[in-house]
Short mmCIF file of C-alpha atoms and ligand atoms in Angstrom, two decimals:
data_model
loop_
_atom_site.label_atom_id
_atom_site.label_comp_id
_atom_site.label_asym_id
_atom_site.label_seq_id
_atom_site.Cartn_x
_atom_site.Cartn_y
_atom_site.Cartn_z
CA MET A 1 73.30 82.89 4.95
CA HIS A 2 75.77 81.83 8.83
CA GLY A 3 74.45 79.20 10.76
CA ARG A 4 72.26 79.94 14.32
CA ARG A 5 73.47 77.79 16.79
CA ILE A 6 75.08 79.51 19.58
CA SER A 7 77.60 78.51 21.77
CA ILE A 8 78.66 81.36 25.21
CA LEU A 9 81.63 81.72 27.41
CA GLY A 10 80.72 83.84 30.08
CA SER A 11 76.90 82.88 30.16
CA THR A 12 76.61 83.99 33.68
CA GLY A 13 78.86 87.08 33.64
CA SER A 14 77.03 90.95 32.65
CA ILE A 15 77.31 89.66 29.22
CA GLY A 16 75.52 86.56 29.25
CA LEU A 17 73.36 87.78 30.40
CA ASN A 18 72.18 90.54 28.03
CA ALA A 19 72.88 88.03 25.30
CA LEU A 20 70.21 85.47 26.89
CA GLU A 21 67.83 88.13 27.06
CA VAL A 22 68.22 88.87 23.23
CA ILE A 23 67.91 85.48 22.12
CA ARG A 24 65.78 84.63 24.25
CA LYS A 25 63.27 87.80 22.59
CA LEU A 26 64.75 87.14 18.59
CA GLY A 27 62.64 83.39 19.39
CA ARG A 28 59.94 84.75 18.70
CA PHE A 29 60.64 87.15 14.96
CA SER A 30 61.63 84.43 12.63
CA GLY A 31 64.94 84.49 10.93
CA GLY A 32 66.52 86.70 13.31
CA GLY A 33 66.29 83.98 16.19
CA PHE A 34 69.34 81.26 17.82
CA ARG A 35 69.09 77.83 18.93
CA VAL A 36 71.70 78.02 22.31
CA TRP A 37 74.32 74.53 21.85
CA GLY A 38 76.99 75.70 24.37
CA LEU A 39 77.02 78.33 27.71
CA ALA A 40 80.41 78.25 29.76
CA ALA A 41 81.12 79.95 32.60
CA GLN A 42 83.33 80.08 35.71
CA ARG A 43 82.18 78.55 38.85
CA ASN A 44 78.19 79.82 39.43
CA VAL A 45 76.57 76.53 38.79
CA PRO A 46 73.12 77.28 40.72
CA LEU A 47 72.81 80.07 37.59
CA LEU A 48 73.74 77.83 35.33
CA LYS A 49 71.72 74.98 35.80
CA LYS A 50 68.29 77.01 35.51
CA GLN A 51 70.33 78.82 31.55
CA VAL A 52 70.81 75.35 31.00
CA LEU A 53 66.90 74.08 32.03
CA GLU A 54 65.64 77.55 30.49
CA PHE A 55 67.90 77.25 26.95
CA GLU A 56 69.23 73.41 27.01
CA PRO A 57 72.51 73.22 25.72
CA ARG A 58 74.15 69.89 24.46
CA ALA A 59 77.28 70.89 25.83
CA VAL A 60 78.74 73.07 28.93
CA VAL A 61 81.90 73.98 30.13
CA VAL A 62 82.20 74.64 33.57
CA TYR A 63 86.04 76.71 34.91
CA GLU A 64 87.29 75.30 38.05
CA ALA A 65 87.20 71.98 37.83
CA ASP A 66 85.49 72.01 41.39
CA ALA A 67 82.27 73.25 40.82
CA ALA A 68 82.56 71.49 36.79
CA ALA A 69 82.46 68.16 39.16
CA GLU A 70 79.35 69.35 40.74
CA MET A 71 77.70 70.29 37.09
CA LEU A 72 78.54 67.09 35.47
CA ALA A 73 76.72 64.92 38.32
CA TRP A 74 73.49 67.20 38.16
CA ALA A 75 73.53 66.37 34.84
CA ARG A 76 73.72 62.84 36.20
CA ARG A 77 71.03 62.97 37.92
CA ARG A 78 68.72 63.97 35.48
CA ARG A 79 69.58 62.06 32.59
CA LEU A 80 69.83 65.28 30.77
CA ARG A 81 72.14 64.71 26.94
CA LEU A 82 74.60 67.83 28.03
CA SER A 83 78.29 67.95 27.60
CA VAL A 84 80.32 68.22 30.69
CA TRP A 85 83.73 70.19 30.21
CA GLN A 86 86.23 72.11 32.24
CA GLY A 87 89.27 74.38 32.16
CA VAL A 88 90.54 76.61 29.49
CA GLU A 89 90.91 73.47 27.20
CA GLY A 90 86.94 73.42 27.87
CA LEU A 91 86.61 76.88 26.53
CA GLU A 92 88.95 76.12 23.70
CA ARG A 93 87.07 73.16 23.04
CA LEU A 94 83.40 74.44 22.61
CA ALA A 95 84.50 77.75 20.80
CA ARG A 96 85.99 74.83 17.74
CA ALA A 97 83.31 72.30 17.80
CA PRO A 98 81.72 72.10 14.91
CA GLU A 99 78.52 72.41 16.18
CA THR A 100 79.51 75.84 17.16
CA ASP A 101 77.87 78.61 14.32
CA PHE A 102 77.99 81.35 16.44
CA LEU A 103 80.60 82.70 19.05
CA LEU A 104 80.24 85.33 21.74
CA SER A 105 84.00 85.44 24.17
CA SER A 106 82.38 87.70 27.08
CA VAL A 107 84.92 86.38 29.30
CA VAL A 108 86.56 88.67 31.51
CA GLY A 109 90.32 89.20 31.09
CA ALA A 110 92.95 87.29 29.12
CA VAL A 111 92.10 83.71 29.87
CA GLY A 112 89.31 84.41 26.57
CA LEU A 113 92.62 84.52 24.44
CA LEU A 114 92.62 80.58 23.60
CA PRO A 115 89.38 80.09 23.44
CA LEU A 116 89.12 83.18 21.06
CA LEU A 117 92.16 82.29 18.77
CA SER A 118 90.36 78.77 18.56
CA ALA A 119 87.18 79.80 16.74
CA VAL A 120 89.82 82.62 15.05
CA ARG A 121 91.32 79.50 13.64
CA ALA A 122 88.05 77.34 12.66
CA GLY A 123 87.65 80.32 10.39
CA LYS A 124 84.23 80.59 13.50
CA ARG A 125 82.00 84.30 13.58
CA ILE A 126 83.21 85.68 16.43
CA ALA A 127 80.78 88.26 18.09
CA LEU A 128 83.65 89.66 21.11
CA ALA A 129 83.07 91.27 23.67
CA ASN A 130 86.77 90.11 25.65
CA LYS A 131 88.62 93.06 24.85
CA GLU A 132 91.51 92.03 27.37
CA ALA A 133 92.17 89.47 24.55
CA LEU A 134 91.62 91.49 21.89
CA ILE A 135 95.04 93.99 23.34
CA VAL A 136 97.54 91.48 24.92
CA ALA A 137 96.79 89.44 20.83
CA GLY A 138 96.15 92.11 18.11
CA ASP A 139 97.50 91.37 16.13
CA LEU A 140 97.82 87.74 15.81
CA LEU A 141 94.20 86.99 16.36
CA MET A 142 93.26 89.11 13.35
CA GLU A 143 96.24 87.96 10.94
CA SER A 144 95.29 85.10 12.07
CA ALA A 145 91.18 86.02 11.51
CA ARG A 146 92.55 86.85 7.51
CA ARG A 147 94.01 83.77 6.98
CA SER A 148 91.17 81.68 7.97
CA GLY A 149 88.04 83.32 7.07
CA ALA A 150 87.06 84.05 10.52
CA GLU A 151 84.40 87.50 11.02
CA ILE A 152 84.54 89.96 13.97
CA ILE A 153 81.76 91.88 15.78
CA PRO A 154 82.47 94.46 17.88
CA VAL A 155 80.06 93.76 20.83
CA ASP A 156 81.79 96.85 22.98
CA SER A 157 79.63 99.85 22.73
CA GLU A 158 82.03 102.26 21.59
CA HIS A 159 83.00 99.75 19.01
CA SER A 160 80.14 98.45 17.34
CA ALA A 161 78.85 102.43 16.83
CA ILE A 162 81.79 102.81 15.03
CA PHE A 163 81.26 99.51 13.30
CA GLN A 164 77.37 100.17 12.88
CA CYS A 165 78.77 104.44 11.23
CA LEU A 166 80.93 102.32 8.78
CA GLN A 167 78.60 99.98 7.53
CA GLY A 168 77.83 100.81 3.66
CA TYR A 169 81.17 101.97 3.97
CA ALA A 170 84.19 100.76 4.80
CA ALA A 171 83.25 97.51 3.12
CA GLY A 172 84.96 95.83 1.13
CA ARG A 173 87.82 98.91 1.17
CA ARG A 174 90.60 97.05 3.82
CA SER A 175 93.14 96.34 2.39
CA GLN A 176 95.05 93.62 1.74
CA ASN A 177 96.44 93.34 4.92
CA GLY A 178 93.93 94.96 7.29
CA GLU A 179 94.22 98.41 7.13
CA SER A 180 91.25 100.79 6.74
CA PRO A 181 91.13 103.14 3.83
CA ARG A 182 92.68 106.79 3.71
CA GLU A 183 88.63 108.20 3.85
CA ILE A 184 88.35 107.87 7.42
CA ARG A 185 90.81 111.04 8.91
CA ARG A 186 89.64 109.58 13.15
CA LEU A 187 88.13 107.51 15.38
CA ILE A 188 86.97 109.60 18.24
CA LEU A 189 85.85 107.86 21.25
CA THR A 190 83.64 109.16 24.14
CA ALA A 191 83.89 107.54 27.60
CA SER A 192 81.19 108.26 30.00
CA GLY A 193 84.32 109.17 32.62
CA GLY A 194 83.45 105.99 35.20
CA ALA A 195 82.78 107.23 38.96
CA PHE A 196 85.02 109.58 39.75
CA TYR A 197 85.70 111.81 36.76
CA ARG A 198 83.31 115.38 38.52
CA ARG A 199 85.18 113.71 42.44
CA LYS A 200 87.00 116.71 42.89
CA GLY A 201 89.98 115.48 45.64
CA SER A 202 92.26 113.04 45.80
CA LEU A 203 91.16 110.14 44.59
CA ASP A 204 93.79 107.90 46.21
CA GLY A 205 91.34 106.82 49.23
CA VAL A 206 88.27 105.98 47.62
CA SER A 207 86.53 103.19 48.65
CA VAL A 208 85.57 99.85 46.67
CA ALA A 209 82.08 100.74 46.55
CA GLU A 210 81.94 103.75 45.08
CA ALA A 211 84.52 102.48 42.22
CA LEU A 212 81.45 100.15 41.29
CA SER A 213 79.28 102.96 41.46
CA HIS A 214 79.53 103.59 37.85
CA PRO A 215 76.43 107.34 36.27
CA THR A 216 75.38 105.47 33.13
CA TRP A 217 76.55 101.35 32.43
CA LYS A 218 75.55 99.23 34.33
CA MET A 219 78.36 96.41 33.94
CA GLY A 220 80.85 93.46 35.93
CA ASN A 221 83.08 94.79 38.51
CA LYS A 222 85.87 94.08 36.91
CA ILE A 223 85.38 96.50 34.16
CA THR A 224 83.52 98.65 36.47
CA ILE A 225 87.04 99.76 37.91
CA ASP A 226 88.68 99.41 34.25
CA SER A 227 85.88 102.68 33.42
CA ALA A 228 86.57 104.43 37.04
CA THR A 229 90.74 104.48 36.21
CA LEU A 230 89.80 105.50 33.05
CA THR A 231 92.50 102.64 32.04
CA ASN A 232 88.83 100.69 29.85
CA LYS A 233 89.70 103.70 27.50
CA GLY A 234 93.36 103.31 27.22
CA LEU A 235 92.12 99.22 26.39
CA GLU A 236 89.55 100.57 23.73
CA ALA A 237 92.16 102.56 22.06
CA ILE A 238 94.17 99.32 21.60
CA GLU A 239 90.75 97.14 20.38
CA ALA A 240 89.81 99.79 18.41
CA HIS A 241 92.99 99.77 16.26
CA HIS A 242 92.92 95.96 15.79
CA LEU A 243 89.21 96.01 14.73
CA PHE A 244 89.95 98.42 12.53
CA GLY A 245 93.11 98.50 11.12
CA VAL A 246 93.31 102.59 12.44
CA PRO A 247 96.75 103.72 14.11
CA LEU A 248 96.70 104.71 17.24
CA GLU A 249 97.42 108.13 16.82
CA LYS A 250 94.69 108.71 14.73
CA ILE A 251 92.33 107.42 17.90
CA GLY A 252 90.71 110.48 19.89
CA ILE A 253 89.03 110.21 23.36
CA VAL A 254 86.34 112.24 24.66
CA ILE A 255 84.77 112.00 27.39
CA HIS A 256 80.84 112.53 27.37
CA PRO A 257 78.64 111.92 30.58
CA GLN A 258 75.23 111.18 29.06
CA SER A 259 76.49 108.46 27.50
CA ILE A 260 73.74 109.02 24.57
CA ILE A 261 76.90 109.03 21.72
CA HIS A 262 78.83 105.49 21.60
CA SER A 263 81.53 106.77 19.26
CA LEU A 264 82.22 108.59 16.33
CA VAL A 265 84.26 107.93 12.77
CA GLU A 266 85.58 111.82 11.64
CA PHE A 267 86.35 111.14 7.24
CA THR A 268 88.74 113.53 5.38
CA ASP A 269 86.36 116.08 4.02
CA GLY A 270 85.13 116.72 7.81
CA ALA A 271 82.51 115.07 8.46
CA MET A 272 81.24 113.07 11.47
CA LEU A 273 78.90 109.96 12.11
CA ALA A 274 77.52 108.66 15.42
CA GLN A 275 75.50 106.55 16.41
CA LEU A 276 73.36 107.57 19.30
CA SER A 277 71.04 105.74 22.27
CA HIS A 278 70.35 104.82 25.46
CA PRO A 279 73.60 103.09 27.09
CA ASP A 280 72.41 99.76 27.40
CA MET A 281 74.11 96.66 26.72
CA ARG A 282 71.19 95.01 25.37
CA LEU A 283 71.86 96.82 22.01
CA PRO A 284 75.30 96.78 20.44
CA ILE A 285 74.43 92.94 21.85
CA GLN A 286 71.70 92.05 19.37
CA TYR A 287 73.61 94.47 16.99
CA ALA A 288 76.33 92.00 16.96
CA LEU A 289 74.37 89.13 16.07
CA THR A 290 71.43 89.17 14.00
CA HIS A 291 74.80 91.87 11.70
CA PRO A 292 73.69 93.77 9.35
CA ALA A 293 70.31 92.52 10.15
CA ARG A 294 67.76 94.96 12.92
CA TYR A 295 65.13 93.96 15.07
CA PRO A 296 62.64 95.32 17.17
CA SER A 297 64.94 95.71 20.74
CA LEU A 298 64.30 95.22 24.44
CA VAL A 299 65.81 99.22 24.73
CA ARG A 300 63.72 101.91 25.48
CA PRO A 301 63.42 104.60 22.34
CA LEU A 302 66.00 107.63 22.52
CA ARG A 303 63.31 110.54 23.01
CA LEU A 304 66.57 113.88 21.77
CA GLU A 305 64.01 116.12 23.95
CA GLU A 306 64.12 114.08 27.10
CA ILE A 307 68.35 113.91 27.10
CA GLN A 308 68.50 118.57 26.43
CA LYS A 309 71.95 118.45 25.75
CA LEU A 310 75.28 116.72 25.54
CA GLU A 311 77.99 117.62 26.64
CA PHE A 312 82.06 117.39 25.44
CA TYR A 313 85.63 117.30 27.82
CA PRO A 314 88.83 116.37 26.98
CA PRO A 315 89.79 113.61 29.87
CA ASP A 316 92.55 114.45 32.41
CA PHE A 317 95.51 112.13 31.18
CA ARG A 318 96.87 113.88 35.05
CA ARG A 319 94.74 112.67 37.37
CA PHE A 320 93.68 109.57 35.36
CA PRO A 321 97.33 107.98 35.38
CA CYS A 322 96.25 104.18 34.06
CA LEU A 323 95.01 105.90 30.45
CA SER A 324 98.55 106.92 29.43
CA LEU A 325 100.00 104.14 31.45
CA ALA A 326 97.27 102.04 28.38
CA LEU A 327 98.23 104.18 25.32
CA THR A 328 101.62 103.95 26.04
CA ALA A 329 102.44 100.24 26.20
CA GLY A 330 99.51 100.72 22.95
CA ARG A 331 101.59 102.95 21.16
CA ARG A 332 105.15 100.43 21.92
CA GLY A 333 103.25 97.56 20.70
CA GLY A 334 104.78 93.90 21.12
CA THR A 335 104.18 92.33 23.87
CA TRP A 336 103.62 95.58 26.19
CA PRO A 337 99.95 95.71 25.96
CA ALA A 338 99.96 92.09 27.46
CA VAL A 339 102.20 93.94 30.58
CA PHE A 340 100.32 96.58 30.33
CA ASN A 341 97.21 93.71 30.92
CA GLY A 342 98.59 91.31 33.20
CA ALA A 343 99.22 93.82 35.51
CA ASN A 344 96.14 95.75 36.01
CA GLU A 345 93.96 92.71 35.49
CA ALA A 346 95.58 91.56 39.21
CA ALA A 347 96.32 95.08 40.46
CA VAL A 348 92.51 95.60 39.83
CA ARG A 349 91.04 91.92 41.87
CA SER A 350 94.11 93.59 44.59
CA PHE A 351 91.51 97.04 44.90
CA LEU A 352 89.42 94.56 44.49
CA ASP A 353 89.67 91.72 47.41
CA GLY A 354 91.03 95.63 49.53
CA ARG A 355 94.26 94.83 49.40
CA ILE A 356 95.73 97.67 48.06
CA SER A 357 93.48 100.97 47.61
CA PHE A 358 92.86 103.04 44.52
CA GLY A 359 95.56 105.38 43.91
CA GLY A 360 97.56 101.24 44.27
CA VAL A 361 96.47 101.01 41.04
CA PRO A 362 98.47 103.07 38.29
CA ARG A 363 101.31 103.58 40.39
CA VAL A 364 101.50 99.10 40.73
CA ILE A 365 100.71 98.89 36.67
CA GLY A 366 103.60 101.76 36.63
CA LYS A 367 106.38 99.81 38.26
CA VAL A 368 105.74 96.54 36.30
CA MET A 369 105.91 98.46 32.39
CA ARG A 370 109.26 100.27 34.65
CA ALA A 371 110.10 97.65 35.72
CA PHE A 372 109.17 95.13 32.13
CA ALA A 373 111.65 97.59 30.46
CA ALA A 374 114.85 96.84 32.56
CA GLU A 375 114.08 92.27 32.25
CA PRO A 376 116.81 90.99 30.46
CA GLY A 377 115.55 86.98 28.62
CA LEU A 378 111.64 88.78 27.60
CA THR A 379 110.82 89.62 24.27
CA ARG A 380 109.32 93.45 23.77
CA ASN A 381 109.62 94.10 20.09
CA GLY A 382 107.28 96.33 18.75
CA MET A 383 105.96 96.83 15.70
CA ARG A 384 107.59 95.40 12.66
CA ARG A 385 107.41 91.77 14.04
CA PRO A 386 104.58 90.84 15.81
CA PRO A 387 105.31 88.52 18.70
CA SER A 388 104.58 84.97 19.20
CA LEU A 389 101.81 83.83 21.30
CA ALA A 390 104.23 82.09 23.48
CA ASP A 391 106.18 85.65 23.93
CA ILE A 392 102.42 86.78 24.45
CA LEU A 393 101.60 83.50 27.06
CA ALA A 394 104.93 84.80 28.25
CA ALA A 395 105.13 88.53 28.94
CA ASP A 396 101.28 88.01 30.07
CA ALA A 397 102.79 85.31 33.50
CA TRP A 398 105.81 87.83 33.99
CA ALA A 399 103.25 91.38 34.44
CA ARG A 400 100.98 89.00 36.68
CA LYS A 401 103.68 87.79 39.36
CA LYS A 402 105.43 91.09 39.21
CA SER A 403 102.18 93.39 39.75
CA ALA A 404 100.87 90.78 43.02
CA CYS A 405 104.56 90.82 44.21
CA LEU A 406 104.98 94.25 44.34
CA CYS A 407 100.53 94.78 45.79
CA GLU A 408 101.85 92.87 48.29
CA LYS A 409 104.72 95.49 49.49
CA GLU A 410 101.97 98.41 48.49
CA ARG A 411 99.64 97.03 50.87
CA LYS A 412 102.52 96.56 53.83
CA THR A 413 104.03 100.65 53.53
CA CYS A 414 100.00 100.89 53.80
CA ARG A 415 99.72 100.16 56.75
CA SER A 416 103.02 101.02 57.96
MG1 MG B 501 83.43 99.70 25.72
#
């Protein structure tokens, strides 16, 4: 029986809010419930205060210094028994705290890497929603987890689906180096296709509001843009490679507009297993928290006769160049995924701020990757030797800077 004290990194974001709803619901059942020990947010102090009053954690982290100061003053005025920490050091401290039995990491972006690594090194049980951390440093994190005995349970709906399909099958069958059993022929990730899959004509000038209107999933802004560019599916292929020890060539992608089948496993005998449900993150979140047990959830039961049809199409790599770029970075390995991810995070920020067009996102990432190939003094090495943490952080910082600079140039060309 594992401990029941949970800390949540990213408690005011979309996954964090859903997780607290799940925890509130689980509280009613004996055995499945959690005690919230720590909460962390970037800067949404008003919402974090409400969460503190309801869940009574003993520690909170506010990433930004001015917002952390406000939180601390409030906690003192109310004489709360609450530690208030800040910055990435605060996140790391919460992640590895002895009182954190279970960590849900749901921050957005590579900023979650160092706190995740702290939790992995401390051998924690971890529900992982922060895919970017695994993209940039998957080899390092999985290797550290093998050494410390940390358990990483996927929250991402596709990976939760595969994880559920492999229950009772792959337990104890992974080899020493983390490779999955040979009986797995392929993992198949499903993709809704995002906001523009059915749209005709050029996508270059689509608006931020259009890109944020996802057809099936309600999610945070960054991942919704990543879904519209199909970057998200490329990142998820790399994520699946690390989580399940399956090479990237054996991971397929299929567009499934209904978002009912969340992913599949194909075995060597031709059998396929799939996991189905309504698209609702509260299900994969709850499974990650209670695995291997299952409890009643807030998710509406699926009635197949209401769904009637499930469709599948191949992805269009030409219209969605981010998907090819992400997969190329994944195949090259080494620090390439960190470069792709850093370039993407900066480009998506620029698009959301109205500084570059939708078509500018893949253009900028492509240019950053071409520049990286020729950049002296940075480590690119691939599959044979995993890059060090210092190599990864250097590649990430370089890619963000290069991407921001290219976004600035892109903006000038747009206006002239
Ligand atoms: Mg997903």
